[in-house]
PDB file of C-alpha atoms and ligand atoms in Angstrom:
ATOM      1  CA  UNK A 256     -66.609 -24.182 -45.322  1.00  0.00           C
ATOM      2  CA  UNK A 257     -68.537 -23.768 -42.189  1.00  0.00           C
ATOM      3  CA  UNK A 258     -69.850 -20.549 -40.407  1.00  0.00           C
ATOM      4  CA  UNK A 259     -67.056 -20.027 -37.343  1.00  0.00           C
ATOM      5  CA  UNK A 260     -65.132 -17.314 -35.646  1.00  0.00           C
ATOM      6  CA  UNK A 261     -62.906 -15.351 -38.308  1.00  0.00           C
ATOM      7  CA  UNK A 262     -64.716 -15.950 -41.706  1.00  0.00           C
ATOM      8  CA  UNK A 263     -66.240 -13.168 -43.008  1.00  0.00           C
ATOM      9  CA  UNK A 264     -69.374 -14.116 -44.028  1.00  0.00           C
ATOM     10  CA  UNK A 265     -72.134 -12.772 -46.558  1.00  0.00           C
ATOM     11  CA  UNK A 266     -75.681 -13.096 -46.386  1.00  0.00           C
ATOM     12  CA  UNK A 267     -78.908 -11.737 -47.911  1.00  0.00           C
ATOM     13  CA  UNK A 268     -81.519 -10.801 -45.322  1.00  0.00           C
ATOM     14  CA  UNK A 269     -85.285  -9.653 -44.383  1.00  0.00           C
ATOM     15  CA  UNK A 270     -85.850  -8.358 -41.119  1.00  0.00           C
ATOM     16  CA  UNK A 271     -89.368  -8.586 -39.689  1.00  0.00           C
ATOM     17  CA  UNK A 272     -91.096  -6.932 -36.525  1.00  0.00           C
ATOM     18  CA  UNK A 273     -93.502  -9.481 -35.344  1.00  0.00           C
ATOM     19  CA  UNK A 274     -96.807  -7.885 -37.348  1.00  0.00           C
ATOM     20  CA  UNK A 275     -94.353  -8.783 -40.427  1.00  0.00           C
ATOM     21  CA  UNK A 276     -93.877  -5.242 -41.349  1.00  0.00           C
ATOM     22  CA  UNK A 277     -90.247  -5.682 -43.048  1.00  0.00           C
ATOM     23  CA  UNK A 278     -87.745  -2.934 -40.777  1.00  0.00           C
ATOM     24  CA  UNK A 279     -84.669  -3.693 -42.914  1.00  0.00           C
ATOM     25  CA  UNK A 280     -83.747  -5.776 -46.081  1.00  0.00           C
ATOM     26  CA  UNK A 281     -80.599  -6.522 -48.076  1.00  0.00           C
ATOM     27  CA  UNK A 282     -83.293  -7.013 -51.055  1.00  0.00           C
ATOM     28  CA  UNK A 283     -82.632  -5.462 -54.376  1.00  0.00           C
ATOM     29  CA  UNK A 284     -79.189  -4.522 -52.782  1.00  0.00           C
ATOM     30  CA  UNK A 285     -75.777  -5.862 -51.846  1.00  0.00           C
ATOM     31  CA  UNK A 286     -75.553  -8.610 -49.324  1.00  0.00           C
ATOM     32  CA  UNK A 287     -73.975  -7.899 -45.816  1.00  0.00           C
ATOM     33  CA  UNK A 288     -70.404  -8.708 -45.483  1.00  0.00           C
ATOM     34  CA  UNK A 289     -69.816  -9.298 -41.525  1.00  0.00           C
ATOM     35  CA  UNK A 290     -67.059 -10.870 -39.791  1.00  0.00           C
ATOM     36  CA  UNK A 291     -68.500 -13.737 -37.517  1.00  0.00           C
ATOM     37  CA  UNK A 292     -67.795 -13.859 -34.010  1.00  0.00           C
ATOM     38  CA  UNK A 293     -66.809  -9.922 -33.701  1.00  0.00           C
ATOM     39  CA  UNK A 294     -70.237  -8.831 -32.638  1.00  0.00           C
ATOM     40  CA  UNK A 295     -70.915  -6.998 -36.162  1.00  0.00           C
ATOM     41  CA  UNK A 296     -74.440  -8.312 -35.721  1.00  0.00           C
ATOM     42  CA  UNK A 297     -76.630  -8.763 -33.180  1.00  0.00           C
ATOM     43  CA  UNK A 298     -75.900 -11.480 -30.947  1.00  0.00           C
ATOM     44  CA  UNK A 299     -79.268 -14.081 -32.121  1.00  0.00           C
ATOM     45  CA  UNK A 300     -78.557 -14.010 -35.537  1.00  0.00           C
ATOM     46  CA  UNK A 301     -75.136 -14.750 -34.941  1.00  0.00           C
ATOM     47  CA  UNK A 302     -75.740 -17.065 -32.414  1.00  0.00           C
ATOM     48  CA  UNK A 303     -78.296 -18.848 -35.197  1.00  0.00           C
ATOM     49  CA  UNK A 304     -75.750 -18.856 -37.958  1.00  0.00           C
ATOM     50  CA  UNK A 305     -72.741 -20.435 -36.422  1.00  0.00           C
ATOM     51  CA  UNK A 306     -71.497 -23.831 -38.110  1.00  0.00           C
ATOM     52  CA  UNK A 307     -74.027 -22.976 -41.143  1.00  0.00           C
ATOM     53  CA  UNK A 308     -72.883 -23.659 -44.615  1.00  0.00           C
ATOM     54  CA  UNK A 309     -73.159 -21.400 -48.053  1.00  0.00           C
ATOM     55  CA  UNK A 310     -76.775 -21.332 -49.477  1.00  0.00           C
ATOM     56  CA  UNK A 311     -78.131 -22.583 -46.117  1.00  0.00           C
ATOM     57  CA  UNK A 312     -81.545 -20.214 -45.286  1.00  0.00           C
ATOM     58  CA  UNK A 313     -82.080 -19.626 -41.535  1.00  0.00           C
ATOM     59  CA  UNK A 314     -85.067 -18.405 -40.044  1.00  0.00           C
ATOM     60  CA  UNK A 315     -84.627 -16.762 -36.295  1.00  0.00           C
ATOM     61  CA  UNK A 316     -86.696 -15.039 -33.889  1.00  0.00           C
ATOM     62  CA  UNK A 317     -84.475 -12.589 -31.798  1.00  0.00           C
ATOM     63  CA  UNK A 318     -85.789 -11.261 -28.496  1.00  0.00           C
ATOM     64  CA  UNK A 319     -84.750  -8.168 -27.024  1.00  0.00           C
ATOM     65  CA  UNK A 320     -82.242  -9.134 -24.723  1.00  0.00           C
ATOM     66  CA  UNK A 321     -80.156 -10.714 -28.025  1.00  0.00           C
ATOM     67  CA  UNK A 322     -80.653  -7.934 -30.133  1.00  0.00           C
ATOM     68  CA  UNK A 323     -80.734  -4.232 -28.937  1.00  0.00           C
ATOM     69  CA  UNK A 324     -81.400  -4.711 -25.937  1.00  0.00           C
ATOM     70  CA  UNK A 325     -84.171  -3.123 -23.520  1.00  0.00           C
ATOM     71  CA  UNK A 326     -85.450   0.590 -24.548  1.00  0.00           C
ATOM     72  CA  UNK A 327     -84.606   2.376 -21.076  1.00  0.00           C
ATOM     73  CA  UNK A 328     -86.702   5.546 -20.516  1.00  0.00           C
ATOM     74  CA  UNK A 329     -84.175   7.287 -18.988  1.00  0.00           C
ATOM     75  CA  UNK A 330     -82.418   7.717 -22.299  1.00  0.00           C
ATOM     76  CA  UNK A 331     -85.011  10.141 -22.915  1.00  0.00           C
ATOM     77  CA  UNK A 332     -83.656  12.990 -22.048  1.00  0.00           C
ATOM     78  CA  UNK A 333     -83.762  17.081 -22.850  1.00  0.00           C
ATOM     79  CA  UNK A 334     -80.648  18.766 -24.291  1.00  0.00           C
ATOM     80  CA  UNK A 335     -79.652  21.710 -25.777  1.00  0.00           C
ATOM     81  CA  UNK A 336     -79.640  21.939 -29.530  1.00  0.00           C
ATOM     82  CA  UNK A 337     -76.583  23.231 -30.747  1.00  0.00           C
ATOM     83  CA  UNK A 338     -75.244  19.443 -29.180  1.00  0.00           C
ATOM     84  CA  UNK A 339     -76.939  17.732 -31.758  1.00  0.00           C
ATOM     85  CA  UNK A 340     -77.032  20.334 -34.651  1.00  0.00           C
ATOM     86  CA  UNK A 341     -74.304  22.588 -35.503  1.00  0.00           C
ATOM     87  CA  UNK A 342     -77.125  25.390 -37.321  1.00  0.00           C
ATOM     88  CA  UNK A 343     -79.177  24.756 -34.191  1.00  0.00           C
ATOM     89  CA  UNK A 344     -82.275  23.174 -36.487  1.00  0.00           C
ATOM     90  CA  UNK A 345     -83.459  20.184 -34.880  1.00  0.00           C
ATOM     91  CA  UNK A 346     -86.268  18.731 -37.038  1.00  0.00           C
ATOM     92  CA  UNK A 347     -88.948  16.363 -35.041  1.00  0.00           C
ATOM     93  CA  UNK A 348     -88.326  12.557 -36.163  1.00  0.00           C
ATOM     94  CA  UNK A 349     -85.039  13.347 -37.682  1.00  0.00           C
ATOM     95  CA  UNK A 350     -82.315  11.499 -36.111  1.00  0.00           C
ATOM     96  CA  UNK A 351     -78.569  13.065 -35.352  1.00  0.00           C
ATOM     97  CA  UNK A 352     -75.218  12.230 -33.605  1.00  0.00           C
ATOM     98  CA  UNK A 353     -75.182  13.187 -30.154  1.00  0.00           C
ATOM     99  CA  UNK A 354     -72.578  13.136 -26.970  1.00  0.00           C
ATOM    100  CA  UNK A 355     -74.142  11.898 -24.058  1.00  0.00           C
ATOM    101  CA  UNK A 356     -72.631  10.954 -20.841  1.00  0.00           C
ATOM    102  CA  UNK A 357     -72.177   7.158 -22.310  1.00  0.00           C
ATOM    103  CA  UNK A 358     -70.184   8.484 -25.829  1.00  0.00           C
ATOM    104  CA  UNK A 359     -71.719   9.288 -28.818  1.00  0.00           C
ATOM    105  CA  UNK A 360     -75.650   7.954 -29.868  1.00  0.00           C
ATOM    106  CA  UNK A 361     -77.650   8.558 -32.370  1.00  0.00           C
ATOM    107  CA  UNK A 362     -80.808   9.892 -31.188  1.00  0.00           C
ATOM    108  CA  UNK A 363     -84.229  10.537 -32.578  1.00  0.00           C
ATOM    109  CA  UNK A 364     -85.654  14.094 -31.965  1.00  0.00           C
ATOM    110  CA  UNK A 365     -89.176  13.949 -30.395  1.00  0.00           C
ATOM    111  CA  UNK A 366     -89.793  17.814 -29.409  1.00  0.00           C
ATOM    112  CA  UNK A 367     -88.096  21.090 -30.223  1.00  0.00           C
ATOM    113  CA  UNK A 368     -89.012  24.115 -27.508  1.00  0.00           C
ATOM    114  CA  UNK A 369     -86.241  27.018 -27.751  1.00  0.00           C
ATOM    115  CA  UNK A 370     -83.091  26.318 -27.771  1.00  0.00           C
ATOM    116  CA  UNK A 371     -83.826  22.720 -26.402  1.00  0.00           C
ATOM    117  CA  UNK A 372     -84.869  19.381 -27.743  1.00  0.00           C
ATOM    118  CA  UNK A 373     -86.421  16.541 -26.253  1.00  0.00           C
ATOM    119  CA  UNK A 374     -84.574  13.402 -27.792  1.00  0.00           C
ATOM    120  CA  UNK A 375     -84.737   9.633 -27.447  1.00  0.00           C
ATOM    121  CA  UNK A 376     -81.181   8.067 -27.407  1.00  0.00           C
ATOM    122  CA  UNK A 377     -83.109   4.165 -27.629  1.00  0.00           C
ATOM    123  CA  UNK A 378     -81.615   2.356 -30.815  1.00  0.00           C
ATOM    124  CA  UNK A 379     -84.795   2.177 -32.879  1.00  0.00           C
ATOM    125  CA  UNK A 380     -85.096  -1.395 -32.861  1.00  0.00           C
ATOM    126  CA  UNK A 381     -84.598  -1.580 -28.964  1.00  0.00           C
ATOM    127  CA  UNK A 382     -87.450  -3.704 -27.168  1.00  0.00           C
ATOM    128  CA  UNK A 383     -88.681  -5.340 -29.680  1.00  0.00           C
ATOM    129  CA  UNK A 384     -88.268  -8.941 -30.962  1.00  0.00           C
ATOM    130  CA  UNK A 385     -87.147  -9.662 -34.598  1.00  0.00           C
ATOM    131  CA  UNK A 386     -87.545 -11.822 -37.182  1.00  0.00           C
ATOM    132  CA  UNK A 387     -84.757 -12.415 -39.574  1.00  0.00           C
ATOM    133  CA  UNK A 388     -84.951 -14.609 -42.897  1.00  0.00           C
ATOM    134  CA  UNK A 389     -81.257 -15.070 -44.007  1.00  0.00           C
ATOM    135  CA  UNK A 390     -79.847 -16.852 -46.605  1.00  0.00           C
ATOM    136  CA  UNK A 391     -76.026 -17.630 -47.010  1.00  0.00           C
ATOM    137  CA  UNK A 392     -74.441 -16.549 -50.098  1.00  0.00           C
ATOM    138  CA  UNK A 393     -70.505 -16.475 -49.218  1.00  0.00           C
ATOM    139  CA  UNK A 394     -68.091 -17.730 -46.361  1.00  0.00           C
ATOM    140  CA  UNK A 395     -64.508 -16.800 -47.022  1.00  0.00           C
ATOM    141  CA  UNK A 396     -61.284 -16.810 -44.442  1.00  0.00           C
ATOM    142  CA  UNK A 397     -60.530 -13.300 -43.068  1.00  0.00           C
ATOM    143  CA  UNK A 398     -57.555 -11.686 -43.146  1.00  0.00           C
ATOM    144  CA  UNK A 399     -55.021 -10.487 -40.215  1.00  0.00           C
ATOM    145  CA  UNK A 400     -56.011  -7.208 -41.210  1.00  0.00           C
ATOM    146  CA  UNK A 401     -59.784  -7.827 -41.006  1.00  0.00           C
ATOM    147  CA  UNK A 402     -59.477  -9.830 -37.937  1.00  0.00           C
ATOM    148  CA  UNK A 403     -56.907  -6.753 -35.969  1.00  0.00           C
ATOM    149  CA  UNK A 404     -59.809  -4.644 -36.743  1.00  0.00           C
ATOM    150  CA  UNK A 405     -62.883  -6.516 -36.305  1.00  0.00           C
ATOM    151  CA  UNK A 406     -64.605  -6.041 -39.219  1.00  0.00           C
ATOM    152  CA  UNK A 407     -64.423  -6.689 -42.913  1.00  0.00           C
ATOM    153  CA  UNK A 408     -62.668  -5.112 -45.966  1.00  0.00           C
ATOM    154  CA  UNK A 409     -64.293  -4.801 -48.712  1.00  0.00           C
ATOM    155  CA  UNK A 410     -62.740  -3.637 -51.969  1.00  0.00           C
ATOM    156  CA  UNK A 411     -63.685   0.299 -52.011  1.00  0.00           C
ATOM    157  CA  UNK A 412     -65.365  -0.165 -48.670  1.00  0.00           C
ATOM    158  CA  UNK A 413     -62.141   0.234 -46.111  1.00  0.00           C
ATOM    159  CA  UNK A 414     -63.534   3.875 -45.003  1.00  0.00           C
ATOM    160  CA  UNK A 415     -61.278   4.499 -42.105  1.00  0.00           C
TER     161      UNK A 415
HETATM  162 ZN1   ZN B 202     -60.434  -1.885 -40.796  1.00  0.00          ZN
END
């Protein structure tokens, strides 16, 4: 079975910044379970592991663009507290959920002053270009279900 549209496919990964510092790894973990060709990952990888077969290993570098995108400085912005934190604490590098103007982000608090904070709403890995190891360790068919929603069910995992 190949790597297509509607399989949900499961991979063990090691995600890289260019110095080789590792940002993110399924190592010593479960594998990710993603349904392919749903934009569950970024678009590179998935891009790189189309028509790929179980215990292939793919190596991709991922600019920006085909990851998470540009960081845009105007999504650092000031806000009130209590819109991020219901106790009004904001801790400095903590991230939080946040409603902005463009739905809800997770942002990363860079300054507290009074009752405001000065947060960045940039995904964390936004800007920069990634390196992903994967290996393939499981294709499978999805199911109607899987496929209405967009993403995979996994036993005990179905959260919503
Ligand atoms: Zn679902």
């Amino acid at each position: 079975m190949q790597i297509a549209a509607q399989k949900v496919v499961s991979i063990e990964y090691t995600l890289k910044d260019t110095d080789g510092k590792v940002l993110d790894t399924s190592d010593g973990g479960e594998p990710l379970h993603y349904l392919h060709g749903a934009s569950n990952i970024v678009v590179g990888l998935e891009k790189a592991l189309e028509g790929k077969n179980e215990g292939d290993s793919v190596e991709v570098t991922v600019q920006p663009d085909d990851a998470y995108g540009q960081r845009q400085e105007n999504a650092i912005r000031k806000m009130p507290i209590r819109k991020i934190a219901a106790d009004r604490r904001a801790v400095v590098g903590q991230r939080y959920q946040a409603m902005t103007t463009e739905g809800p982000r997770i942002v990363t608090v860079l300054s507290v002053s009074g009752d405001y904070c000065t947060v960045d709403a940039n995904h964390p890995l936004a800007g920069m270009v990634l390196n992903f190891a994967v290996k393939v360790v499981g294709i499978r068919d999805a199911s109607e279900e899987e496929i209405a929603h967009g993403h995979v069910h996994t036993p005990g995992g179905h959260n919503h």
